[in-house]
Coordinates of C-alpha atoms in Angstrom, one line a residue:
Chain S
M1 CA -13.7 -13.9 -25.5
N2 CA -12.2 -16.7 -24.0
S3 CA -9.0 -16.3 -21.4
T4 CA -6.0 -18.6 -21.0
P5 CA -3.9 -19.0 -19.5
Q6 CA -1.1 -16.8 -21.3
S7 CA -3.5 -14.1 -21.6
E8 CA -4.4 -14.0 -18.1
F9 CA -0.9 -13.1 -17.2
W10 CA -0.2 -10.5 -19.9
R11 CA -3.5 -9.4 -18.7
G12 CA -2.1 -8.9 -15.6
V13 CA 0.8 -7.5 -16.2
R14 CA -0.6 -4.9 -18.8
D15 CA -3.3 -3.7 -16.0
T16 CA -1.0 -2.9 -13.2
L17 CA 1.2 -1.1 -15.1
P18 CA -0.3 1.4 -14.2
L19 CA 0.6 1.7 -10.6
I20 CA 4.0 0.6 -12.0
V21 CA 4.4 4.0 -12.8
G22 CA 4.5 5.0 -9.3
A23 CA 6.1 1.9 -7.9
I24 CA 9.7 3.8 -9.9
P25 CA 10.7 6.4 -8.0
F26 CA 9.7 5.1 -4.3
G27 CA 11.9 1.5 -5.7
I28 CA 14.4 4.5 -6.3
I29 CA 14.1 6.0 -3.2
F30 CA 13.9 3.2 -1.1
G31 CA 17.5 2.4 -2.8
T32 CA 19.0 5.3 -2.5
L33 CA 18.4 6.1 1.1
S34 CA 18.9 2.4 2.3
E35 CA 23.1 3.8 2.3
S36 CA 22.4 7.2 4.1
G37 CA 19.6 5.4 6.1
G38 CA 22.4 3.0 7.0
L39 CA 21.7 -0.8 6.0
S40 CA 24.2 -2.6 4.0
L41 CA 23.7 -3.4 0.1
W42 CA 23.5 -7.2 0.9
G43 CA 20.6 -5.8 3.5
A44 CA 18.6 -3.3 1.1
L45 CA 18.6 -6.1 -1.4
A46 CA 17.2 -8.1 1.0
F47 CA 14.8 -6.1 2.2
S48 CA 13.5 -6.2 -0.9
A49 CA 13.8 -9.6 -2.0
I50 CA 12.7 -10.9 1.3
V51 CA 10.5 -8.6 3.0
F52 CA 8.8 -6.7 -0.6
A53 CA 6.5 -5.0 1.2
G54 CA 7.5 -0.9 0.0
S55 CA 6.2 1.4 2.7
A56 CA 7.1 -1.2 5.3
Q57 CA 10.4 -0.8 4.3
F58 CA 10.2 3.1 4.3
I59 CA 9.0 3.2 7.3
A60 CA 11.4 1.0 8.2
L61 CA 14.3 2.6 7.0
G62 CA 14.0 5.7 8.5
M63 CA 13.4 3.7 12.2
V64 CA 16.5 2.5 11.3
S65 CA 18.3 5.1 10.3
A66 CA 16.5 6.7 13.7
G67 CA 17.9 3.9 15.8
A68 CA 16.0 1.6 16.7
T69 CA 16.1 -1.4 17.5
W70 CA 14.9 -4.3 15.3
P71 CA 12.1 -6.1 18.0
V72 CA 10.3 -2.5 16.9
I73 CA 10.9 -2.1 14.3
V74 CA 9.6 -5.6 13.3
L75 CA 6.0 -4.7 15.7
T76 CA 5.6 -1.3 13.8
T77 CA 6.0 -3.5 10.1
F78 CA 4.0 -6.0 11.5
V79 CA 0.8 -2.9 12.3
V80 CA 1.6 -1.3 8.9
N81 CA 0.7 -5.1 6.7
L82 CA -1.9 -5.8 9.0
R83 CA -3.8 -4.0 5.9
H84 CA -2.6 -7.2 3.8
L85 CA -4.8 -9.6 6.7
L86 CA -7.6 -7.7 4.6
Y87 CA -6.7 -8.1 1.2
S88 CA -6.0 -11.9 1.6
T89 CA -9.4 -12.0 3.1
T90 CA -10.8 -10.8 0.5
L91 CA -8.6 -12.8 -1.9
L92 CA -9.6 -15.6 -0.6
Q93 CA -12.3 -17.0 -3.0
Q94 CA -9.8 -16.6 -6.0
V95 CA -7.3 -18.8 -4.6
R96 CA -9.2 -21.8 -2.0
H97 CA -9.2 -23.9 -5.3
L98 CA -5.5 -23.9 -5.4
P99 CA -2.7 -26.4 -4.3
Q100 CA -0.2 -24.3 -1.8
R101 CA 2.3 -24.2 -4.5
W102 CA 0.5 -21.4 -5.6
R103 CA -0.8 -20.1 -2.8
I104 CA 2.6 -19.7 -0.9
P105 CA 3.9 -17.9 -3.4
L106 CA 0.5 -15.6 -4.5
A107 CA 0.8 -14.9 -0.3
F108 CA 4.2 -13.8 -0.4
W109 CA 3.6 -11.1 -3.5
L110 CA 0.7 -10.0 -2.1
T111 CA 0.7 -5.9 -2.4
D112 CA -1.3 -2.6 -2.8
E113 CA -1.2 -2.7 -6.1
T114 CA -1.3 -6.7 -7.5
F115 CA -5.1 -6.4 -4.2
A116 CA -6.1 -3.1 -6.0
V117 CA -6.3 -4.5 -10.0
A118 CA -7.3 -8.0 -8.9
V119 CA -9.9 -6.8 -6.9
R120 CA -11.2 -4.6 -9.8
H121 CA -10.5 -7.3 -12.2
Y122 CA -12.7 -10.2 -10.1
A123 CA -15.5 -7.1 -10.4
E124 CA -15.8 -7.3 -13.7
P125 CA -19.1 -8.1 -14.8
S126 CA -18.6 -10.9 -17.2
P127 CA -17.7 -14.7 -15.5
I128 CA -13.5 -14.4 -15.3
T129 CA -11.5 -18.2 -15.2
H130 CA -7.7 -18.7 -14.6
M131 CA -8.2 -15.3 -12.0
H132 CA -4.8 -17.1 -10.4
W133 CA -2.3 -16.4 -14.1
Y134 CA -3.9 -12.7 -13.8
Y135 CA -3.1 -12.6 -10.0
L136 CA 0.4 -14.0 -11.3
G137 CA 0.5 -11.6 -14.1
S138 CA 0.3 -8.7 -11.9
A139 CA 2.3 -10.0 -8.9
L140 CA 5.4 -11.1 -11.0
I141 CA 5.7 -7.8 -13.1
M142 CA 5.6 -5.8 -9.4
Y143 CA 8.0 -7.8 -8.1
F144 CA 10.3 -8.7 -11.1
N145 CA 10.4 -4.3 -10.7
W146 CA 11.2 -3.3 -7.4
Q147 CA 14.2 -5.7 -7.4
L148 CA 15.0 -4.1 -10.4
C149 CA 14.1 -0.6 -9.4
T150 CA 15.9 -0.9 -5.4
M151 CA 19.3 -1.9 -7.6
I152 CA 19.0 0.9 -10.0
G153 CA 18.0 3.2 -7.0
I154 CA 21.7 2.0 -4.6
F155 CA 24.0 1.7 -7.3
F156 CA 22.4 5.5 -9.1
G157 CA 22.3 7.3 -5.9
R158 CA 26.0 6.6 -5.7
V159 CA 27.1 8.1 -9.0
V160 CA 24.2 10.7 -9.1
P161 CA 24.9 13.4 -7.1
G162 CA 21.9 14.6 -4.5
L163 CA 19.8 12.1 -5.7
E164 CA 17.5 11.6 -2.5
E165 CA 16.4 15.6 -3.2
W166 CA 14.5 15.0 -6.6
G167 CA 11.4 14.6 -3.9
L168 CA 10.8 11.1 -5.4
D169 CA 9.3 10.0 -2.0
F170 CA 6.1 11.8 -2.8
A171 CA 5.3 8.8 -5.5
M172 CA 4.5 6.8 -2.7
S173 CA 1.8 9.5 -1.9
A174 CA 0.6 9.5 -5.3
T175 CA 0.2 5.9 -5.9
F176 CA -1.3 5.3 -2.1
I177 CA -4.1 9.0 -2.5
G178 CA -5.0 6.6 -6.5
I179 CA -5.7 3.0 -3.7
V180 CA -7.2 5.0 -1.2
V181 CA -9.6 7.7 -3.9
P182 CA -12.2 4.8 -5.0
Y183 CA -12.8 3.7 -1.3
L184 CA -14.5 7.4 -0.3
K185 CA -17.7 6.7 -0.6
N186 CA -19.5 6.6 2.0
R187 CA -19.1 8.6 5.5
P188 CA -17.8 6.2 7.9
M189 CA -14.8 5.6 5.3
I190 CA -14.0 9.6 5.2
A191 CA -14.4 10.0 8.6
A192 CA -11.3 7.2 9.2
A193 CA -9.3 8.9 6.2
I194 CA -9.5 12.1 8.1
V195 CA -9.0 10.7 11.6
A196 CA -6.2 8.8 10.9
S197 CA -4.6 11.9 9.2
A198 CA -5.4 13.9 11.3
L199 CA -4.2 11.9 14.2
G200 CA -1.4 10.8 12.0
L201 CA 0.4 14.6 11.7
A202 CA -0.5 15.0 15.4
L203 CA 1.6 12.2 16.9
H204 CA 3.3 12.3 14.3
G205 CA 6.8 13.2 16.2
L206 CA 6.1 10.3 18.7
P207 CA 9.0 7.6 18.9
N208 CA 9.1 4.6 17.5
K209 CA 6.1 5.2 14.5
L210 CA 3.8 5.0 17.4
G211 CA 1.7 8.3 15.7
L212 CA 1.4 6.2 12.5
M213 CA 0.3 2.9 14.9
I214 CA -2.6 5.0 17.3
A215 CA -3.4 7.0 14.0
A216 CA -4.4 4.0 12.0
L217 CA -6.0 2.2 14.7
A218 CA -8.0 4.8 15.5
G219 CA -9.0 5.1 11.9
V220 CA -10.7 1.7 11.9
A221 CA -12.1 2.4 15.6
T222 CA -14.2 5.5 13.6
G223 CA -15.5 4.3 11.0
F224 CA -16.7 1.0 12.4
F225 CA -17.9 2.5 15.4
L226 CA -19.7 5.1 12.0
E227 CA -20.6 2.1 10.9
Q228 CA -22.7 0.9 13.3
R229 CA -23.8 3.5 14.3
L230 CA -25.6 4.5 10.8
A231 CA -26.5 1.0 11.0
S232 CA -29.0 0.8 14.3
N233 CA -30.3 4.6 13.5
R234 CA -31.1 3.2 10.0
I235 CA -33.1 0.3 11.8
T236 CA -34.8 2.9 14.7
E237 CA -35.5 5.2 11.9
V238 CA -37.5 1.8 10.4
G239 CA -39.4 0.8 13.0
E240 CA -40.6 4.8 13.9
V241 CA -41.9 5.2 10.5
R242 CA -44.5 1.6 10.5
Chain T
M1 CA 21.4 -3.7 14.4
N2 CA 21.4 -7.2 14.0
E3 CA 20.2 -6.8 9.3
F4 CA 20.0 -10.9 9.7
L5 CA 17.6 -10.7 12.6
L6 CA 15.2 -7.1 11.0
V7 CA 14.9 -8.7 7.6
G8 CA 14.0 -12.3 9.2
G9 CA 11.5 -10.6 11.7
M10 CA 10.0 -8.1 8.9
F11 CA 9.5 -11.0 6.6
L12 CA 8.3 -13.4 9.5
V13 CA 4.9 -11.1 10.1
T14 CA 4.7 -9.6 6.8
F15 CA 4.3 -13.3 4.8
L16 CA 2.2 -14.1 7.8
V17 CA -0.1 -11.6 7.8
R18 CA -0.4 -11.6 3.6
Y19 CA -1.1 -15.7 4.1
L20 CA -2.4 -16.8 7.6
P21 CA -5.9 -16.1 5.0
F22 CA -4.9 -18.2 2.0
G23 CA -2.8 -20.5 4.1
L24 CA -6.6 -21.5 6.1
A25 CA -8.0 -21.5 3.9
G26 CA -11.8 -23.0 4.7
S27 CA -11.1 -24.0 8.6
L28 CA -10.3 -20.1 9.1
Q29 CA -14.4 -18.0 10.4
I30 CA -12.9 -14.3 11.0
P31 CA -15.6 -12.9 13.2
K32 CA -17.6 -10.4 11.5
P33 CA -17.3 -8.1 13.4
L34 CA -13.5 -8.3 12.5
Q35 CA -14.4 -8.0 9.2
R36 CA -16.3 -5.2 9.1
A37 CA -13.4 -3.8 10.8
L38 CA -10.6 -4.8 8.3
Q39 CA -12.2 -2.4 5.9
Y40 CA -11.3 0.3 6.8
V41 CA -7.5 -0.6 7.4
P42 CA -6.0 -0.1 4.4
V43 CA -8.0 3.8 4.1
A44 CA -7.2 4.3 8.0
V45 CA -3.5 2.9 7.5
L46 CA -2.9 4.7 3.9
M47 CA -3.5 8.3 5.0
A48 CA -1.4 7.9 8.6
I49 CA 1.4 7.4 6.1
V50 CA 0.2 10.3 3.8
A51 CA -0.6 13.0 5.6
P52 CA 2.4 13.8 7.5
A53 CA 4.6 13.0 4.6
V54 CA 2.6 15.5 2.4
L55 CA 2.1 18.1 5.1
I56 CA 5.8 17.4 6.9
P57 CA 7.3 16.9 4.0
Q58 CA 10.8 17.9 5.2
G59 CA 9.5 15.8 9.1
D60 CA 9.8 18.4 11.6
S61 CA 6.9 21.2 11.1
V62 CA 3.6 21.1 9.3
Q63 CA 3.6 22.4 6.4
L64 CA 0.0 23.6 5.6
S65 CA 0.6 26.1 2.9
W66 CA 0.4 26.5 -1.0
Q67 CA 4.2 27.0 -0.4
N68 CA 4.7 23.2 -0.3
P69 CA 5.2 20.7 -3.7
H70 CA 3.7 17.8 -1.2
L71 CA 0.8 19.1 -0.7
L72 CA -0.2 20.5 -3.8
G73 CA 0.6 17.5 -5.8
A74 CA -1.7 15.2 -3.4
F75 CA -4.3 17.6 -4.0
A76 CA -3.5 17.3 -7.6
A77 CA -4.4 13.5 -7.1
F78 CA -6.8 13.0 -4.6
M79 CA -8.9 16.0 -7.2
A80 CA -7.9 13.7 -10.1
G81 CA -8.9 10.7 -8.9
W82 CA -12.1 11.8 -7.7
W83 CA -12.8 13.0 -11.1
K84 CA -11.8 10.0 -12.4
N85 CA -11.8 7.0 -11.1
N86 CA -8.9 6.1 -13.0
L87 CA -5.4 4.9 -11.2
L88 CA -3.0 6.2 -14.2
L89 CA -3.9 9.0 -14.4
T90 CA -4.4 10.3 -10.8
I91 CA -0.6 8.6 -9.7
V92 CA 0.9 10.8 -13.4
V93 CA -1.3 14.3 -12.4
G94 CA 0.2 14.0 -9.0
M95 CA 3.7 13.7 -9.8
V96 CA 3.8 16.2 -13.0
V97 CA 1.7 19.0 -10.5
F98 CA 4.0 18.2 -7.5
F99 CA 7.5 18.3 -9.9
I100 CA 5.8 21.6 -11.7
S101 CA 5.5 23.5 -8.5
R102 CA 8.5 21.9 -6.8
L103 CA 10.3 23.6 -10.0
L104 CA 8.4 26.5 -9.9
I105 CA 8.5 26.9 -5.8
G106 CA 11.5 25.7 -4.9
R107 CA 13.0 23.2 -3.1
F108 CA 11.1 21.5 0.1

Protein backbone atom coordinates (compact mmCIF):
# COMPACT_ATOMS: atom_id res chain seq x y z
CA MET A 1 0.00 0.00 0.00
CA ASN A 2 1.36 3.39 -0.98
CA SER A 3 1.18 5.96 1.74
CA THR A 4 0.85 9.68 1.14
CA PRO A 5 1.24 12.46 3.71
CA GLN A 6 -2.55 12.73 3.86
CA SER A 7 -3.18 9.00 4.27
CA GLU A 8 -0.56 8.77 7.03
CA PHE A 9 -2.01 11.85 8.77
CA TRP A 10 -5.47 10.30 8.87
CA ARG A 11 -4.11 6.92 9.95
CA GLY A 12 -2.45 8.71 12.87
CA VAL A 13 -5.78 10.33 13.73
CA ARG A 14 -7.64 7.01 13.44
CA ASP A 15 -5.17 4.99 15.49
CA THR A 16 -5.33 7.58 18.28
CA LEU A 17 -9.14 7.45 18.59
CA PRO A 18 -9.10 4.58 21.17
CA LEU A 19 -6.99 6.74 23.46
CA ILE A 20 -9.34 9.67 22.94
CA VAL A 21 -11.99 7.56 24.71
CA GLY A 22 -9.94 7.87 27.89
CA ALA A 23 -8.81 11.44 27.25
CA ILE A 24 -12.34 12.87 26.85
CA PRO A 25 -13.60 12.23 30.41
CA PHE A 26 -10.14 13.03 31.76
CA GLY A 27 -10.07 16.42 30.00
CA ILE A 28 -13.61 17.20 31.10
CA ILE A 29 -12.87 16.42 34.74
CA PHE A 30 -9.75 18.60 34.60
CA GLY A 31 -11.84 21.51 33.36
CA THR A 32 -14.53 20.80 35.94
CA LEU A 33 -12.14 20.67 38.89
CA SER A 34 -10.02 23.63 37.78
CA GLU A 35 -12.24 26.25 39.42
CA SER A 36 -12.66 24.52 42.79
CA GLY A 37 -8.96 23.63 42.63
CA GLY A 38 -8.11 27.32 42.65
CA LEU A 39 -7.17 28.08 39.04
CA SER A 40 -8.62 31.07 37.20
CA LEU A 41 -10.48 30.51 33.95
CA TRP A 42 -7.46 31.68 31.95
CA GLY A 43 -5.11 29.66 34.10
CA ALA A 44 -7.08 26.49 33.37
CA LEU A 45 -7.17 27.22 29.63
CA ALA A 46 -3.43 28.02 29.65
CA PHE A 47 -2.65 24.76 31.46
CA SER A 48 -4.22 22.80 28.62
CA ALA A 49 -3.12 25.03 25.73
CA ILE A 50 0.46 25.84 26.79
CA VAL A 51 1.59 23.05 29.14
CA PHE A 52 -0.49 20.29 27.48
CA ALA A 53 0.37 17.44 29.84
CA GLY A 54 -2.69 15.63 31.21
CA SER A 55 -1.40 13.86 34.30
CA ALA A 56 0.97 16.70 35.23
CA GLN A 57 -1.90 19.20 34.90
CA PHE A 58 -4.01 17.06 37.18
CA ILE A 59 -1.27 16.67 39.77
CA ALA A 60 -0.43 20.39 39.61
CA LEU A 61 -4.09 21.26 40.11
CA GLY A 62 -4.17 19.09 43.24
CA MET A 63 -1.04 20.83 44.50
CA VAL A 64 -2.50 24.29 43.79
CA SER A 65 -5.55 23.44 45.88
CA ALA A 66 -3.30 22.05 48.62
CA GLY A 67 -1.47 25.39 48.69
CA ALA A 68 1.91 24.32 47.29
CA THR A 69 4.21 27.06 45.96
CA TRP A 70 4.85 27.39 42.24
CA PRO A 71 8.53 26.29 42.25
CA VAL A 72 7.56 23.05 44.02
CA ILE A 73 4.80 22.43 41.48
CA VAL A 74 7.18 23.11 38.58
CA LEU A 75 9.73 20.67 40.04
CA THR A 76 7.04 17.98 40.42
CA THR A 77 5.93 18.61 36.83
CA PHE A 78 9.51 18.08 35.74
CA VAL A 79 9.81 14.71 37.50
CA VAL A 80 6.37 13.50 36.37
CA ASN A 81 7.14 14.45 32.76
CA LEU A 82 10.66 13.03 32.78
CA ARG A 83 9.24 9.98 31.01
CA HIS A 84 8.92 12.15 27.90
CA LEU A 85 12.71 12.16 27.72
CA LEU A 86 12.50 8.45 27.00
CA TYR A 87 9.69 8.97 24.49
CA SER A 88 11.54 11.62 22.50
CA THR A 89 14.81 9.64 22.65
CA THR A 90 12.98 6.60 21.29
CA LEU A 91 11.29 8.57 18.50
CA LEU A 92 14.48 10.43 17.60
CA GLN A 93 15.17 8.20 14.59
CA GLN A 94 11.87 9.27 13.05
CA VAL A 95 12.44 13.00 13.37
CA ARG A 96 16.20 13.24 12.90
CA HIS A 97 15.95 14.18 9.22
CA LEU A 98 13.29 16.83 9.79
CA PRO A 99 13.89 20.59 9.97
CA GLN A 100 13.36 22.41 13.27
CA ARG A 101 10.01 23.79 12.10
CA TRP A 102 8.78 20.19 12.33
CA ARG A 103 10.78 19.07 15.35
CA ILE A 104 9.66 21.90 17.65
CA PRO A 105 5.90 21.37 17.26
CA LEU A 106 6.24 17.57 17.27
CA ALA A 107 8.17 17.82 20.56
CA PHE A 108 5.56 20.16 22.04
CA TRP A 109 2.74 17.76 21.12
CA LEU A 110 4.45 14.63 22.49
CA THR A 111 2.19 12.73 24.91
CA ASP A 112 1.90 9.22 26.37
CA GLU A 113 -0.88 8.54 23.87
CA THR A 114 0.90 9.73 20.73
CA PHE A 115 4.07 7.91 21.80
CA ALA A 116 2.11 4.69 22.37
CA VAL A 117 0.56 4.71 18.87
CA ALA A 118 3.67 6.03 17.08
CA VAL A 119 5.89 3.28 18.53
CA ARG A 120 3.40 0.60 17.54
CA HIS A 121 3.09 2.03 14.04
CA TYR A 122 6.82 2.15 13.63
CA ALA A 123 7.19 -1.48 14.76
CA GLU A 124 4.93 -2.68 11.92
CA PRO A 125 6.77 -4.85 9.40
CA SER A 126 5.97 -2.92 6.22
CA PRO A 127 8.28 0.00 5.45
CA ILE A 128 6.81 3.29 6.55
CA THR A 129 7.15 6.61 4.85
CA HIS A 130 5.78 9.96 5.99
CA MET A 131 6.08 8.85 9.63
CA HIS A 132 6.03 12.46 10.78
CA TRP A 133 2.62 12.96 9.16
CA TYR A 134 1.28 10.01 11.13
CA TYR A 135 2.73 11.53 14.32
CA LEU A 136 1.25 14.93 13.41
CA GLY A 137 -2.21 13.42 12.90
CA SER A 138 -2.06 11.67 16.26
CA ALA A 139 -0.71 14.78 18.00
CA LEU A 140 -3.25 17.19 16.52
CA ILE A 141 -6.29 15.06 17.35
CA MET A 142 -5.00 14.72 20.94
CA TYR A 143 -4.39 18.47 21.21
CA PHE A 144 -7.68 19.50 19.63
CA ASN A 145 -9.61 17.04 21.80
CA TRP A 146 -7.81 18.15 24.98
CA GLN A 147 -8.62 21.84 24.42
CA LEU A 148 -12.24 21.05 23.61
CA CYS A 149 -12.70 18.80 26.64
CA THR A 150 -11.06 21.31 28.97
CA MET A 151 -13.52 23.97 27.78
CA ILE A 152 -16.48 21.60 28.05
CA GLY A 153 -15.38 20.75 31.60
CA ILE A 154 -14.93 24.40 32.60
CA PHE A 155 -18.29 25.52 31.27
CA PHE A 156 -20.42 22.46 32.00
CA GLY A 157 -18.83 22.06 35.41
CA ARG A 158 -20.63 25.26 36.37
CA VAL A 159 -23.94 24.20 34.84
CA VAL A 160 -24.19 20.49 35.73
CA PRO A 161 -24.21 20.12 39.50
CA GLY A 162 -21.97 17.44 40.97
CA LEU A 163 -20.14 16.65 37.72
CA GLU A 164 -16.92 16.29 39.72
CA GLU A 165 -18.49 13.40 41.63
CA TRP A 166 -19.16 11.21 38.60
CA GLY A 167 -15.76 9.57 38.95
CA LEU A 168 -14.54 10.77 35.54
CA ASP A 169 -11.01 10.81 36.93
CA PHE A 170 -11.02 7.03 36.64
CA ALA A 171 -10.53 7.54 32.88
CA MET A 172 -6.94 8.58 33.60
CA SER A 173 -6.29 5.35 35.51
CA ALA A 174 -7.85 3.22 32.76
CA THR A 175 -5.80 4.95 30.05
CA PHE A 176 -2.54 4.62 31.97
CA ILE A 177 -3.23 0.93 32.67
CA GLY A 178 -3.81 0.47 28.93
CA ILE A 179 -0.43 2.08 28.23
CA VAL A 180 1.45 0.19 30.98
CA VAL A 181 0.22 -3.39 30.37
CA PRO A 182 2.12 -3.98 27.08
CA TYR A 183 5.38 -3.10 28.89
CA LEU A 184 4.91 -5.78 31.58
CA LYS A 185 6.64 -8.56 29.68
CA ASN A 186 9.69 -9.29 31.83
CA ARG A 187 10.56 -9.52 35.51
CA PRO A 188 12.46 -6.22 35.88
CA MET A 189 9.54 -4.32 34.34
CA ILE A 190 6.97 -6.05 36.57
CA ALA A 191 9.16 -5.44 39.64
CA ALA A 192 9.45 -1.74 38.70
CA ALA A 193 5.65 -1.53 38.45
CA ILE A 194 5.11 -3.26 41.81
CA VAL A 195 7.70 -1.19 43.71
CA ALA A 196 6.42 2.08 42.22
CA SER A 197 2.81 1.14 43.08
CA ALA A 198 3.61 0.00 46.63
CA LEU A 199 5.72 3.06 47.47
CA GLY A 200 3.21 5.33 45.76
CA LEU A 201 0.59 4.00 48.17
CA ALA A 202 2.79 3.92 51.26
CA LEU A 203 4.15 7.44 50.75
CA HIS A 204 0.91 8.99 49.51
CA GLY A 205 0.61 11.14 52.61
CA LEU A 206 3.91 12.98 52.08
CA PRO A 207 3.55 16.67 51.20
CA ASN A 208 4.21 18.17 47.75
CA LYS A 209 3.75 14.86 45.90
CA LEU A 210 7.14 13.82 47.27
CA GLY A 211 5.80 10.26 47.57
CA LEU A 212 5.11 10.14 43.82
CA MET A 213 8.67 11.21 43.02
CA ILE A 214 10.29 8.75 45.45
CA ALA A 215 8.02 5.93 44.26
CA ALA A 216 8.81 6.60 40.59
CA LEU A 217 12.56 6.83 41.15
CA ALA A 218 12.56 3.68 43.32
CA GLY A 219 10.62 1.84 40.60
CA VAL A 220 13.17 2.88 37.96
CA ALA A 221 16.08 1.87 40.23
CA THR A 222 14.47 -1.52 40.95
CA GLY A 223 13.95 -2.31 37.26
CA PHE A 224 17.43 -1.13 36.33
CA PHE A 225 19.29 -3.08 39.04
CA LEU A 226 17.23 -6.23 38.57
CA GLU A 227 18.00 -6.11 34.85
CA GLN A 228 21.73 -5.73 35.57
CA ARG A 229 21.64 -8.64 38.03
CA LEU A 230 19.75 -10.93 35.67
CA ALA A 231 22.20 -10.06 32.89
CA SER A 232 25.27 -10.78 35.06
CA ASN A 233 23.70 -14.05 36.32
CA ARG A 234 23.22 -15.13 32.73
CA ILE A 235 26.87 -14.43 31.97
CA THR A 236 27.94 -16.45 35.06
CA GLU A 237 25.72 -19.37 34.03
CA VAL A 238 27.19 -19.43 30.56
CA GLY A 239 30.66 -19.34 32.12
CA GLU A 240 29.88 -22.33 34.35
CA VAL A 241 28.58 -24.40 31.45
CA ARG A 242 31.92 -23.96 29.80
CA MET B 1 -0.25 31.83 43.52
CA ASN B 2 1.27 33.50 40.52
CA GLU B 3 -0.37 31.66 37.63
CA PHE B 4 1.84 33.29 35.05
CA LEU B 5 5.01 31.93 36.65
CA LEU B 6 3.34 28.58 37.31
CA VAL B 7 2.20 28.07 33.71
CA GLY B 8 5.48 29.44 32.33
CA GLY B 9 7.57 27.19 34.55
CA MET B 10 5.48 24.11 33.84
CA PHE B 11 5.66 24.84 30.10
CA LEU B 12 9.45 25.25 30.20
CA VAL B 13 10.25 22.03 32.06
CA THR B 14 7.71 20.02 30.06
CA PHE B 15 8.84 21.32 26.68
CA LEU B 16 12.49 20.90 27.70
CA VAL B 17 12.23 17.15 28.35
CA ARG B 18 10.14 16.68 25.21
CA TYR B 19 12.37 18.72 22.94
CA LEU B 20 15.91 18.06 24.22
CA PRO B 21 16.55 14.80 22.30
CA PHE B 22 14.73 16.08 19.18
CA GLY B 23 16.55 19.41 19.21
CA LEU B 24 20.04 18.08 19.76
CA ALA B 25 19.37 15.12 17.43
CA GLY B 26 22.77 13.86 16.30
CA SER B 27 24.95 15.54 18.88
CA LEU B 28 23.20 14.11 21.94
CA GLN B 29 24.60 10.82 23.19
CA ILE B 30 22.69 9.44 26.14
CA PRO B 31 24.98 7.01 28.05
CA LYS B 32 23.94 3.35 27.74
CA PRO B 33 23.16 2.81 31.47
CA LEU B 34 20.94 5.90 31.50
CA GLN B 35 19.15 4.61 28.39
CA ARG B 36 18.56 1.28 30.17
CA ALA B 37 17.22 3.10 33.24
CA LEU B 38 14.98 5.39 31.16
CA GLN B 39 13.14 2.31 29.87
CA TYR B 40 11.54 1.93 33.30
CA VAL B 41 10.45 5.56 33.68
CA PRO B 42 7.01 5.37 32.00
CA VAL B 43 5.89 2.26 33.90
CA ALA B 44 7.23 3.56 37.22
CA VAL B 45 5.75 7.06 36.88
CA LEU B 46 2.38 5.91 35.54
CA MET B 47 2.02 3.20 38.22
CA ALA B 48 3.05 5.65 40.96
CA ILE B 49 0.15 7.82 39.72
CA VAL B 50 -2.37 5.01 39.13
CA ALA B 51 -1.90 2.99 42.35
CA PRO B 52 -2.92 5.77 44.78
CA ALA B 53 -5.65 6.99 42.40
CA VAL B 54 -7.19 3.51 42.39
CA LEU B 55 -6.57 2.37 45.98
CA ILE B 56 -6.91 5.73 47.77
CA PRO B 57 -9.80 7.17 45.72
CA GLN B 58 -10.88 9.57 48.47
CA GLY B 59 -7.35 10.68 49.19
CA ASP B 60 -7.44 9.60 52.85
CA SER B 61 -7.27 5.83 53.43
CA VAL B 62 -6.45 2.69 51.42
CA GLN B 63 -9.63 0.97 50.15
CA LEU B 64 -8.44 -2.57 49.43
CA SER B 65 -11.97 -3.94 49.11
CA TRP B 66 -14.44 -5.23 46.54
CA GLN B 67 -16.58 -2.28 47.48
CA ASN B 68 -14.12 0.02 45.71
CA PRO B 69 -15.25 0.62 42.08
CA HIS B 70 -11.85 2.15 41.19
CA LEU B 71 -10.15 -1.10 42.18
CA LEU B 72 -12.68 -3.25 40.30
CA GLY B 73 -12.34 -1.09 37.18
CA ALA B 74 -8.55 -1.16 37.34
CA PHE B 75 -8.50 -4.92 37.85
CA ALA B 76 -10.81 -5.39 34.85
CA ALA B 77 -8.66 -3.08 32.72
CA PHE B 78 -5.51 -5.05 33.63
CA MET B 79 -7.19 -8.35 32.80
CA ALA B 80 -8.53 -7.02 29.49
CA GLY B 81 -5.09 -5.64 28.61
CA TRP B 82 -3.42 -8.96 29.35
CA TRP B 83 -6.03 -10.95 27.49
CA LYS B 84 -6.00 -8.87 24.33
CA ASN B 85 -3.30 -6.36 23.64
CA ASN B 86 -5.86 -3.79 22.59
CA LEU B 87 -5.91 -0.25 23.99
CA LEU B 88 -9.51 0.56 23.22
CA LEU B 89 -10.73 -2.69 24.78
CA THR B 90 -8.62 -2.12 27.91
CA ILE B 91 -9.90 1.41 28.46
CA VAL B 92 -13.54 0.65 27.64
CA VAL B 93 -13.67 -2.51 29.79
CA GLY B 94 -12.08 -0.64 32.69
CA MET B 95 -14.50 2.27 32.45
CA VAL B 96 -17.61 0.12 31.94
CA VAL B 97 -16.77 -2.06 34.96
CA PHE B 98 -16.00 1.07 36.98
CA PHE B 99 -19.27 2.80 36.18
CA ILE B 100 -21.43 -0.33 36.62
CA SER B 101 -19.89 -1.22 39.98
CA ARG B 102 -20.22 2.39 41.01
CA LEU B 103 -23.93 2.30 40.26
CA LEU B 104 -24.35 -1.00 42.11
CA ILE B 105 -22.12 -0.27 45.09
CA GLY B 106 -22.72 3.43 45.47
CA ARG B 107 -20.41 6.33 45.70
CA PHE B 108 -16.74 6.25 46.55
